[in-house]
Amino acid sequence: MGAFFTNPLIVKEMRERFRSKKSIWILALYLLVMGALLFGYLYLEQMNSLSVPGEEREVFVVMAVVQYAMFCFVAPALSAGTISGERERQTLNILLTTQLSPFKIVTSKLVTSLAYIFLLVVASVPLYSLLFLYGGISPSQLLTMVVFFAVNILFFGSLGLFCSTWIRRTGVSTIIAYGLAFFFVVGTGIIVLFLAQLIEEISPPGVHPFDYLGMQILCSLNPVFVMFSILGVDPGDDLRLFMDPWLFFVIACCFLSAVLVIWSGYLLKPVRRSWLGWKKR
Amino acid sequence: MIRTEHLTKQYGKLEALTDLNLEIEQGKVFGFIGPNGAGKSTTMLILATLLAPTSGKAYVAGYDVEKEPKAVRQSLGYMPDFFGVYDNLKATEYLDFYASAYNIPAAKRKSLIADLLELVNLSNKADAYVDSLSRGMKQRLGLARCLVHSPDVLILDEPASGLDPRARIEMREILKQLRSMGKTILISSHILPELAELCDQIGVIEKGRLIACGDVDEVSVGTRGISVMQLKVLSRQEQAEAILSQSPYVRRLDNKSSHFRFHFTGTEEDKAELLSRLIAEGIPVVHFGDSNENLEDVFLAITEGVGN
Ligand SMILES: Nc1ncnc2c1ncn2[C@@H]1O[C@H](COP(=O)(O)OP(=O)(O)OP(=O)(O)O)[C@@H](O)[C@H]1O
Ligand SMILES: [Mg+2]
């Protein structure tokens, strides 16, 4: 934690970020949207039926889905501008001539953009505590959910960071980060469903598409499937992987994030020396 | 302090830098002159460890820029031709950030920053937000930033670009102060008279090649056998012009009523002979000599013809 407050880039980013009005507005807007959704939903529920607190898992699912969508939206946007933003402001070259290593620059940038998202999460805790009143969810489920969200944020952040290092302009990098995030969330799901259909068509009766290990793995990489499996809402076929799907997902996400961050650090190096002794170009 | 050996850089097919050999000794101020696209910024980027040369070697303070970039960065202050600042920081915080990026302990930073702001005459703006500063102030703050880790070598890419005459003079005074502190400075500029006063040595670069290099006077007296001369007469301009244009050594004769300016390709003896001919014809000469107040002419004379 000490390193956190003495890391020059983190201190600078925090100063900059929390001084700008934009950050405050994003926070306010986020809380407003989440609050409006929650209260609106509860209000409608009260109108429609005589619901009893303690049996409302539905509210939780809706909240979780909405919040997940928010993170998909916010995380890449916040990190997709970090490196390319420095480049556009023409401060990146100066930064690279200091004693900060490229790897330290990318990790500090990631930490600061994620810190802001975690602030959003913390700010929405009161809303969640309201949900506890309605219950319908076990503490262990909630904990798993938190871990699940955390690795997703980490992954989306790394994805944005990578695009930001790789592509010169913030606008393009944000669009590509969104594209990749969309593919990760929706694209993999569509591929799974498509393959399931296909296998069902061509394989003899009695064989289940999810008997194949590949399908299981693919399915466990899709955050929507995993989220529903955590929430215990059956997506049709329950997953029978060699480990808990969410655990597999967490490991895979962490691995991919690490690859992306290291790769970004490598891309950011102004002068890359080849390891193999021969020179490019 | 700065040395390059056969430094070459290609951008695809374009050769931006060809076999550049430079040697700048400790404590010297080296002026880098050349037209747009000559390769000045490219050289500086390579020296600042931000660009890999295609071939050749470059050393700053004895360290190889490719093999020991960390050591090079520690002994080098680099100011790019264009650079941005962080908008939401105050001047002191801005410098504090870079000081900590060079691992300077927090306890030392406060007095260091005050000294630096003093040096660049920005003490009264210490608490101002960086984006509220004027262009000239930002430029000076940028210079202060180069100095946070007290490097021995400074590489300044057009530090006076976009500044008004007053700000330029201020910048020049600061650079003189740095020179007296014994820093080795490599500076590029388009405004040549400025360099003449400041620099010990000048290198002229054109199309990626160093075409002249040496002490300020040496270069201006014509490493390529060209010097720029001035002639002022009281009357009889026509005869004077006729004599000048007859001389085989005079080129690019430029006549502003009684004030002539021309490129002279001959030796010192030829100059003396030309003058005695003018006198012999009875032309009232008030001034005859090298035009050294305007380095721009020298620059044009030297770079002339190299491009085509
Ligand atoms: N990133 C790049 N990609 C391709 N070509 C480049 C790049 N940077 C510079 N060049 C080319 O290299 C040559 C030298 O450029 P450089 O910026 O070093 O010139 P300069 O002497 O600094 O010019 P100026 O006085 O305008 O600043 C130019 O012809 C330029 O077009
Ligand atoms: Mg330049």
mmCIF file with all atom_site columns, N, CA, C and O in Angstrom, chain B residues 95-134:
data_model
loop_
_atom_site.group_PDB
_atom_site.id
_atom_site.type_symbol
_atom_site.label_atom_id
_atom_site.label_alt_id
_atom_site.label_comp_id
_atom_site.label_asym_id
_atom_site.label_entity_id
_atom_site.label_seq_id
_atom_site.pdbx_PDB_ins_code
_atom_site.Cartn_x
_atom_site.Cartn_y
_atom_site.Cartn_z
_atom_site.occupancy
_atom_site.B_iso_or_equiv
_atom_site.pdbx_formal_charge
_atom_site.auth_seq_id
_atom_site.auth_comp_id
_atom_site.auth_asym_id
_atom_site.auth_atom_id
_atom_site.pdbx_PDB_model_num
ATOM 1   N N  . LEU B 1 95  ? 6.255  19.718 -11.645 1.00 0.00 ? 95  LEU B N  1
ATOM 2   C CA . LEU B 1 95  ? 7.684  19.431 -11.452 1.00 0.00 ? 95  LEU B CA 1
ATOM 3   C C  . LEU B 1 95  ? 7.880  18.315 -10.431 1.00 0.00 ? 95  LEU B C  1
ATOM 4   O O  . LEU B 1 95  ? 8.757  17.476 -10.574 1.00 0.00 ? 95  LEU B O  1
ATOM 5   N N  . ASP B 1 96  ? 7.028  18.309 -9.419  1.00 0.00 ? 96  ASP B N  1
ATOM 6   C CA . ASP B 1 96  ? 7.122  17.276 -8.394  1.00 0.00 ? 96  ASP B CA 1
ATOM 7   C C  . ASP B 1 96  ? 6.933  15.893 -9.004  1.00 0.00 ? 96  ASP B C  1
ATOM 8   O O  . ASP B 1 96  ? 7.636  14.941 -8.663  1.00 0.00 ? 96  ASP B O  1
ATOM 9   N N  . PHE B 1 97  ? 5.979  15.807 -9.928  1.00 0.00 ? 97  PHE B N  1
ATOM 10  C CA . PHE B 1 97  ? 5.726  14.525 -10.594 1.00 0.00 ? 97  PHE B CA 1
ATOM 11  C C  . PHE B 1 97  ? 6.972  14.033 -11.309 1.00 0.00 ? 97  PHE B C  1
ATOM 12  O O  . PHE B 1 97  ? 7.392  12.890 -11.143 1.00 0.00 ? 97  PHE B O  1
ATOM 13  N N  . TYR B 1 98  ? 7.595  14.919 -12.093 1.00 0.00 ? 98  TYR B N  1
ATOM 14  C CA . TYR B 1 98  ? 8.772  14.477 -12.830 1.00 0.00 ? 98  TYR B CA 1
ATOM 15  C C  . TYR B 1 98  ? 9.949  14.204 -11.900 1.00 0.00 ? 98  TYR B C  1
ATOM 16  O O  . TYR B 1 98  ? 10.729 13.280 -12.136 1.00 0.00 ? 98  TYR B O  1
ATOM 17  N N  . ALA B 1 99  ? 10.050 15.000 -10.842 1.00 0.00 ? 99  ALA B N  1
ATOM 18  C CA . ALA B 1 99  ? 11.132 14.736 -9.884  1.00 0.00 ? 99  ALA B CA 1
ATOM 19  C C  . ALA B 1 99  ? 10.979 13.338 -9.295  1.00 0.00 ? 99  ALA B C  1
ATOM 20  O O  . ALA B 1 99  ? 11.946 12.582 -9.186  1.00 0.00 ? 99  ALA B O  1
ATOM 21  N N  . SER B 1 100 ? 9.737  12.980 -8.953  1.00 0.00 ? 100 SER B N  1
ATOM 22  C CA . SER B 1 100 ? 9.553  11.648 -8.375  1.00 0.00 ? 100 SER B CA 1
ATOM 23  C C  . SER B 1 100 ? 9.722  10.576 -9.442  1.00 0.00 ? 100 SER B C  1
ATOM 24  O O  . SER B 1 100 ? 10.123 9.456  -9.135  1.00 0.00 ? 100 SER B O  1
ATOM 25  N N  . ALA B 1 101 ? 9.443  10.926 -10.702 1.00 0.00 ? 101 ALA B N  1
ATOM 26  C CA . ALA B 1 101 ? 9.653  9.941  -11.769 1.00 0.00 ? 101 ALA B CA 1
ATOM 27  C C  . ALA B 1 101 ? 11.139 9.663  -11.970 1.00 0.00 ? 101 ALA B C  1
ATOM 28  O O  . ALA B 1 101 ? 11.507 8.662  -12.567 1.00 0.00 ? 101 ALA B O  1
ATOM 29  N N  . TYR B 1 102 ? 11.990 10.557 -11.485 1.00 0.00 ? 102 TYR B N  1
ATOM 30  C CA . TYR B 1 102 ? 13.426 10.314 -11.522 1.00 0.00 ? 102 TYR B CA 1
ATOM 31  C C  . TYR B 1 102 ? 13.934 9.827  -10.171 1.00 0.00 ? 102 TYR B C  1
ATOM 32  O O  . TYR B 1 102 ? 15.127 9.926  -9.875  1.00 0.00 ? 102 TYR B O  1
ATOM 33  N N  . ASN B 1 103 ? 13.014 9.360  -9.347  1.00 0.00 ? 103 ASN B N  1
ATOM 34  C CA . ASN B 1 103 ? 13.364 8.781  -8.042  1.00 0.00 ? 103 ASN B CA 1
ATOM 35  C C  . ASN B 1 103 ? 14.081 9.756  -7.121  1.00 0.00 ? 103 ASN B C  1
ATOM 36  O O  . ASN B 1 103 ? 14.982 9.374  -6.378  1.00 0.00 ? 103 ASN B O  1
ATOM 37  N N  . ILE B 1 104 ? 13.713 11.017 -7.180  1.00 0.00 ? 104 ILE B N  1
ATOM 38  C CA . ILE B 1 104 ? 14.313 11.969 -6.250  1.00 0.00 ? 104 ILE B CA 1
ATOM 39  C C  . ILE B 1 104 ? 13.494 11.937 -4.972  1.00 0.00 ? 104 ILE B C  1
ATOM 40  O O  . ILE B 1 104 ? 12.270 12.040 -5.010  1.00 0.00 ? 104 ILE B O  1
ATOM 41  N N  . PRO B 1 105 ? 14.150 11.742 -3.826  1.00 0.00 ? 105 PRO B N  1
ATOM 42  C CA . PRO B 1 105 ? 13.396 11.585 -2.577  1.00 0.00 ? 105 PRO B CA 1
ATOM 43  C C  . PRO B 1 105 ? 12.528 12.814 -2.261  1.00 0.00 ? 105 PRO B C  1
ATOM 44  O O  . PRO B 1 105 ? 12.912 13.950 -2.554  1.00 0.00 ? 105 PRO B O  1
ATOM 45  N N  . ALA B 1 106 ? 11.376 12.547 -1.668  1.00 0.00 ? 106 ALA B N  1
ATOM 46  C CA . ALA B 1 106 ? 10.383 13.598 -1.438  1.00 0.00 ? 106 ALA B CA 1
ATOM 47  C C  . ALA B 1 106 ? 10.945 14.756 -0.618  1.00 0.00 ? 106 ALA B C  1
ATOM 48  O O  . ALA B 1 106 ? 10.573 15.909 -0.828  1.00 0.00 ? 106 ALA B O  1
ATOM 49  N N  . ALA B 1 107 ? 11.853 14.436 0.293   1.00 0.00 ? 107 ALA B N  1
ATOM 50  C CA . ALA B 1 107 ? 12.368 15.476 1.179   1.00 0.00 ? 107 ALA B CA 1
ATOM 51  C C  . ALA B 1 107 ? 13.150 16.539 0.422   1.00 0.00 ? 107 ALA B C  1
ATOM 52  O O  . ALA B 1 107 ? 13.162 17.708 0.801   1.00 0.00 ? 107 ALA B O  1
ATOM 53  N N  . LYS B 1 108 ? 13.805 16.115 -0.667  1.00 0.00 ? 108 LYS B N  1
ATOM 54  C CA . LYS B 1 108 ? 14.634 17.061 -1.402  1.00 0.00 ? 108 LYS B CA 1
ATOM 55  C C  . LYS B 1 108 ? 13.856 17.885 -2.403  1.00 0.00 ? 108 LYS B C  1
ATOM 56  O O  . LYS B 1 108 ? 14.334 18.923 -2.869  1.00 0.00 ? 108 LYS B O  1
ATOM 57  N N  . ARG B 1 109 ? 12.669 17.393 -2.762  1.00 0.00 ? 109 ARG B N  1
ATOM 58  C CA . ARG B 1 109 ? 11.997 17.962 -3.925  1.00 0.00 ? 109 ARG B CA 1
ATOM 59  C C  . ARG B 1 109 ? 11.575 19.410 -3.737  1.00 0.00 ? 109 ARG B C  1
ATOM 60  O O  . ARG B 1 109 ? 11.687 20.216 -4.653  1.00 0.00 ? 109 ARG B O  1
ATOM 61  N N  . LYS B 1 110 ? 11.121 19.739 -2.536  1.00 0.00 ? 110 LYS B N  1
ATOM 62  C CA . LYS B 1 110 ? 10.526 21.047 -2.334  1.00 0.00 ? 110 LYS B CA 1
ATOM 63  C C  . LYS B 1 110 ? 11.522 22.176 -2.649  1.00 0.00 ? 110 LYS B C  1
ATOM 64  O O  . LYS B 1 110 ? 11.230 23.081 -3.433  1.00 0.00 ? 110 LYS B O  1
ATOM 65  N N  . SER B 1 111 ? 12.723 22.042 -2.093  1.00 0.00 ? 111 SER B N  1
ATOM 66  C CA . SER B 1 111 ? 13.699 23.115 -2.310  1.00 0.00 ? 111 SER B CA 1
ATOM 67  C C  . SER B 1 111 ? 14.209 23.067 -3.750  1.00 0.00 ? 111 SER B C  1
ATOM 68  O O  . SER B 1 111 ? 14.452 24.105 -4.373  1.00 0.00 ? 111 SER B O  1
ATOM 69  N N  . LEU B 1 112 ? 14.323 21.867 -4.287  1.00 0.00 ? 112 LEU B N  1
ATOM 70  C CA . LEU B 1 112 ? 14.760 21.717 -5.675  1.00 0.00 ? 112 LEU B CA 1
ATOM 71  C C  . LEU B 1 112 ? 13.809 22.434 -6.622  1.00 0.00 ? 112 LEU B C  1
ATOM 72  O O  . LEU B 1 112 ? 14.228 23.189 -7.508  1.00 0.00 ? 112 LEU B O  1
ATOM 73  N N  . ILE B 1 113 ? 12.509 22.227 -6.397  1.00 0.00 ? 113 ILE B N  1
ATOM 74  C CA . ILE B 1 113 ? 11.513 22.823 -7.282  1.00 0.00 ? 113 ILE B CA 1
ATOM 75  C C  . ILE B 1 113 ? 11.531 24.340 -7.156  1.00 0.00 ? 113 ILE B C  1
ATOM 76  O O  . ILE B 1 113 ? 11.453 25.069 -8.160  1.00 0.00 ? 113 ILE B O  1
ATOM 77  N N  . ALA B 1 114 ? 11.681 24.820 -5.939  1.00 0.00 ? 114 ALA B N  1
ATOM 78  C CA . ALA B 1 114 ? 11.756 26.273 -5.752  1.00 0.00 ? 114 ALA B CA 1
ATOM 79  C C  . ALA B 1 114 ? 12.958 26.841 -6.511  1.00 0.00 ? 114 ALA B C  1
ATOM 80  O O  . ALA B 1 114 ? 12.842 27.876 -7.186  1.00 0.00 ? 114 ALA B O  1
ATOM 81  N N  . ASP B 1 115 ? 14.093 26.146 -6.447  1.00 0.00 ? 115 ASP B N  1
ATOM 82  C CA . ASP B 1 115 ? 15.287 26.609 -7.164  1.00 0.00 ? 115 ASP B CA 1
ATOM 83  C C  . ASP B 1 115 ? 15.066 26.636 -8.665  1.00 0.00 ? 115 ASP B C  1
ATOM 84  O O  . ASP B 1 115 ? 15.448 27.583 -9.349  1.00 0.00 ? 115 ASP B O  1
ATOM 85  N N  . LEU B 1 116 ? 14.439 25.562 -9.152  1.00 0.00 ? 116 LEU B N  1
ATOM 86  C CA . LEU B 1 116 ? 14.232 25.477 -10.598 1.00 0.00 ? 116 LEU B CA 1
ATOM 87  C C  . LEU B 1 116 ? 13.303 26.584 -11.080 1.00 0.00 ? 116 LEU B C  1
ATOM 88  O O  . LEU B 1 116 ? 13.547 27.218 -12.110 1.00 0.00 ? 116 LEU B O  1
ATOM 89  N N  . LEU B 1 117 ? 12.232 26.811 -10.333 1.00 0.00 ? 117 LEU B N  1
ATOM 90  C CA . LEU B 1 117 ? 11.293 27.860 -10.733 1.00 0.00 ? 117 LEU B CA 1
ATOM 91  C C  . LEU B 1 117 ? 11.975 29.219 -10.706 1.00 0.00 ? 117 LEU B C  1
ATOM 92  O O  . LEU B 1 117 ? 11.727 30.075 -11.550 1.00 0.00 ? 117 LEU B O  1
ATOM 93  N N  . GLU B 1 118 ? 12.864 29.377 -9.737  1.00 0.00 ? 118 GLU B N  1
ATOM 94  C CA . GLU B 1 118 ? 13.642 30.606 -9.654  1.00 0.00 ? 118 GLU B CA 1
ATOM 95  C C  . GLU B 1 118 ? 14.506 30.767 -10.908 1.00 0.00 ? 118 GLU B C  1
ATOM 96  O O  . GLU B 1 118 ? 14.554 31.838 -11.522 1.00 0.00 ? 118 GLU B O  1
ATOM 97  N N  . LEU B 1 119 ? 15.136 29.674 -11.290 1.00 0.00 ? 119 LEU B N  1
ATOM 98  C CA . LEU B 1 119 ? 16.038 29.706 -12.444 1.00 0.00 ? 119 LEU B CA 1
ATOM 99  C C  . LEU B 1 119 ? 15.308 30.130 -13.718 1.00 0.00 ? 119 LEU B C  1
ATOM 100 O O  . LEU B 1 119 ? 15.837 30.889 -14.519 1.00 0.00 ? 119 LEU B O  1
ATOM 101 N N  . VAL B 1 120 ? 14.098 29.633 -13.908 1.00 0.00 ? 120 VAL B N  1
ATOM 102 C CA . VAL B 1 120 ? 13.377 29.959 -15.142 1.00 0.00 ? 120 VAL B CA 1
ATOM 103 C C  . VAL B 1 120 ? 12.391 31.116 -14.937 1.00 0.00 ? 120 VAL B C  1
ATOM 104 O O  . VAL B 1 120 ? 11.491 31.315 -15.758 1.00 0.00 ? 120 VAL B O  1
ATOM 105 N N  . ASN B 1 121 ? 12.554 31.845 -13.870 1.00 0.00 ? 121 ASN B N  1
ATOM 106 C CA . ASN B 1 121 ? 11.731 33.035 -13.590 1.00 0.00 ? 121 ASN B CA 1
ATOM 107 C C  . ASN B 1 121 ? 10.244 32.733 -13.517 1.00 0.00 ? 121 ASN B C  1
ATOM 108 O O  . ASN B 1 121 ? 9.431  33.436 -14.093 1.00 0.00 ? 121 ASN B O  1
ATOM 109 N N  . LEU B 1 122 ? 9.895  31.645 -12.858 1.00 0.00 ? 122 LEU B N  1
ATOM 110 C CA . LEU B 1 122 ? 8.468  31.341 -12.750 1.00 0.00 ? 122 LEU B CA 1
ATOM 111 C C  . LEU B 1 122 ? 8.026  31.246 -11.290 1.00 0.00 ? 122 LEU B C  1
ATOM 112 O O  . LEU B 1 122 ? 6.964  30.714 -11.010 1.00 0.00 ? 122 LEU B O  1
ATOM 113 N N  . SER B 1 123 ? 8.845  31.783 -10.397 1.00 0.00 ? 123 SER B N  1
ATOM 114 C CA . SER B 1 123 ? 8.512  31.653 -8.979  1.00 0.00 ? 123 SER B CA 1
ATOM 115 C C  . SER B 1 123 ? 7.130  32.196 -8.658  1.00 0.00 ? 123 SER B C  1
ATOM 116 O O  . SER B 1 123 ? 6.405  31.639 -7.837  1.00 0.00 ? 123 SER B O  1
ATOM 117 N N  . ASN B 1 124 ? 6.742  33.255 -9.357  1.00 0.00 ? 124 ASN B N  1
ATOM 118 C CA . ASN B 1 124 ? 5.439  33.855 -9.045  1.00 0.00 ? 124 ASN B CA 1
ATOM 119 C C  . ASN B 1 124 ? 4.283  33.026 -9.584  1.00 0.00 ? 124 ASN B C  1
ATOM 120 O O  . ASN B 1 124 ? 3.131  33.285 -9.276  1.00 0.00 ? 124 ASN B O  1
ATOM 121 N N  . LYS B 1 125 ? 4.589  32.019 -10.404 1.00 0.00 ? 125 LYS B N  1
ATOM 122 C CA . LYS B 1 125 ? 3.530  31.187 -10.981 1.00 0.00 ? 125 LYS B CA 1
ATOM 123 C C  . LYS B 1 125 ? 3.509  29.796 -10.358 1.00 0.00 ? 125 LYS B C  1
ATOM 124 O O  . LYS B 1 125 ? 2.911  28.878 -10.914 1.00 0.00 ? 125 LYS B O  1
ATOM 125 N N  . ALA B 1 126 ? 4.173  29.648 -9.232  1.00 0.00 ? 126 ALA B N  1
ATOM 126 C CA . ALA B 1 126 ? 4.325  28.320 -8.640  1.00 0.00 ? 126 ALA B CA 1
ATOM 127 C C  . ALA B 1 126 ? 2.990  27.634 -8.394  1.00 0.00 ? 126 ALA B C  1
ATOM 128 O O  . ALA B 1 126 ? 2.857  26.433 -8.601  1.00 0.00 ? 126 ALA B O  1
ATOM 129 N N  . ASP B 1 127 ? 1.985  28.407 -7.994  1.00 0.00 ? 127 ASP B N  1
ATOM 130 C CA . ASP B 1 127 ? 0.706  27.785 -7.657  1.00 0.00 ? 127 ASP B CA 1
ATOM 131 C C  . ASP B 1 127 ? -0.326 27.909 -8.761  1.00 0.00 ? 127 ASP B C  1
ATOM 132 O O  . ASP B 1 127 ? -1.497 27.606 -8.560  1.00 0.00 ? 127 ASP B O  1
ATOM 133 N N  . ALA B 1 128 ? 0.121  28.356 -9.927  1.00 0.00 ? 128 ALA B N  1
ATOM 134 C CA . ALA B 1 128 ? -0.832 28.485 -11.034 1.00 0.00 ? 128 ALA B CA 1
ATOM 135 C C  . ALA B 1 128 ? -0.996 27.130 -11.711 1.00 0.00 ? 128 ALA B C  1
ATOM 136 O O  . ALA B 1 128 ? -0.062 26.334 -11.752 1.00 0.00 ? 128 ALA B O  1
ATOM 137 N N  . TYR B 1 129 ? -2.174 26.876 -12.244 1.00 0.00 ? 129 TYR B N  1
ATOM 138 C CA . TYR B 1 129 ? -2.377 25.656 -13.016 1.00 0.00 ? 129 TYR B CA 1
ATOM 139 C C  . TYR B 1 129 ? -1.592 25.755 -14.310 1.00 0.00 ? 129 TYR B C  1
ATOM 140 O O  . TYR B 1 129 ? -1.505 26.823 -14.920 1.00 0.00 ? 129 TYR B O  1
ATOM 141 N N  . VAL B 1 130 ? -1.031 24.611 -14.697 1.00 0.00 ? 130 VAL B N  1
ATOM 142 C CA . VAL B 1 130 ? -0.104 24.619 -15.824 1.00 0.00 ? 130 VAL B CA 1
ATOM 143 C C  . VAL B 1 130 ? -0.771 25.096 -17.107 1.00 0.00 ? 130 VAL B C  1
ATOM 144 O O  . VAL B 1 130 ? -0.170 25.809 -17.905 1.00 0.00 ? 130 VAL B O  1
ATOM 145 N N  . ASP B 1 131 ? -2.047 24.741 -17.293 1.00 0.00 ? 131 ASP B N  1
ATOM 146 C CA . ASP B 1 131 ? -2.646 25.137 -18.562 1.00 0.00 ? 131 ASP B CA 1
ATOM 147 C C  . ASP B 1 131 ? -3.058 26.604 -18.582 1.00 0.00 ? 131 ASP B C  1
ATOM 148 O O  . ASP B 1 131 ? -3.505 27.102 -19.600 1.00 0.00 ? 131 ASP B O  1
ATOM 149 N N  . SER B 1 132 ? -2.901 27.276 -17.458 1.00 0.00 ? 132 SER B N  1
ATOM 150 C CA . SER B 1 132 ? -3.192 28.708 -17.467 1.00 0.00 ? 132 SER B CA 1
ATOM 151 C C  . SER B 1 132 ? -1.946 29.514 -17.839 1.00 0.00 ? 132 SER B C  1
ATOM 152 O O  . SER B 1 132 ? -2.013 30.728 -17.980 1.00 0.00 ? 132 SER B O  1
ATOM 153 N N  . LEU B 1 133 ? -0.812 28.838 -18.002 1.00 0.00 ? 133 LEU B N  1
ATOM 154 C CA . LEU B 1 133 ? 0.417  29.546 -18.340 1.00 0.00 ? 133 LEU B CA 1
ATOM 155 C C  . LEU B 1 133 ? 0.447  29.868 -19.837 1.00 0.00 ? 133 LEU B C  1
ATOM 156 O O  . LEU B 1 133 ? -0.159 29.175 -20.650 1.00 0.00 ? 133 LEU B O  1
ATOM 157 N N  . SER B 1 134 ? 1.191  30.922 -20.170 1.00 0.00 ? 134 SER B N  1
ATOM 158 C CA . SER B 1 134 ? 1.328  31.277 -21.580 1.00 0.00 ? 134 SER B CA 1
ATOM 159 C C  . SER B 1 134 ? 2.316  30.336 -22.247 1.00 0.00 ? 134 SER B C  1
ATOM 160 O O  . SER B 1 134 ? 3.006  29.563 -21.582 1.00 0.00 ? 134 SER B O  1
#
